[in-house]
Steps between C-alpha positions, in 0.01 A plus 500: 500500500708762330602825651340804338645837544230764523545872429248768557628849363407776747416826304505861610117472483499207736713711751258808457200283568645371817614852611151623425336229702720579793442871471125464464499276820716738693296810400165312511522398857557138460631306806869554583555135446369515147701794419819330633416182282474715187821686600690177535352373173607814322857461637515147389378576154755782460787284613387221268485751199852625579624137512338422169662806335844394640465158351374634179795736480757228583336282226519773243117524457384823322352702785332765278 
């Protein structure tokens, strides 16, 4: 079986959707555990998007 490199590009819209999900849960009275999970997910997505941008920058990819 050959190794396959997967790449999923995270967009600003993805980050906004995750932020909105967290905010809605926080302000909508969701259980604290759910709010924390969404917060953690948002942080992971933001860190991954930054990592992607750094890789793209290093590889000379057009970031516009």
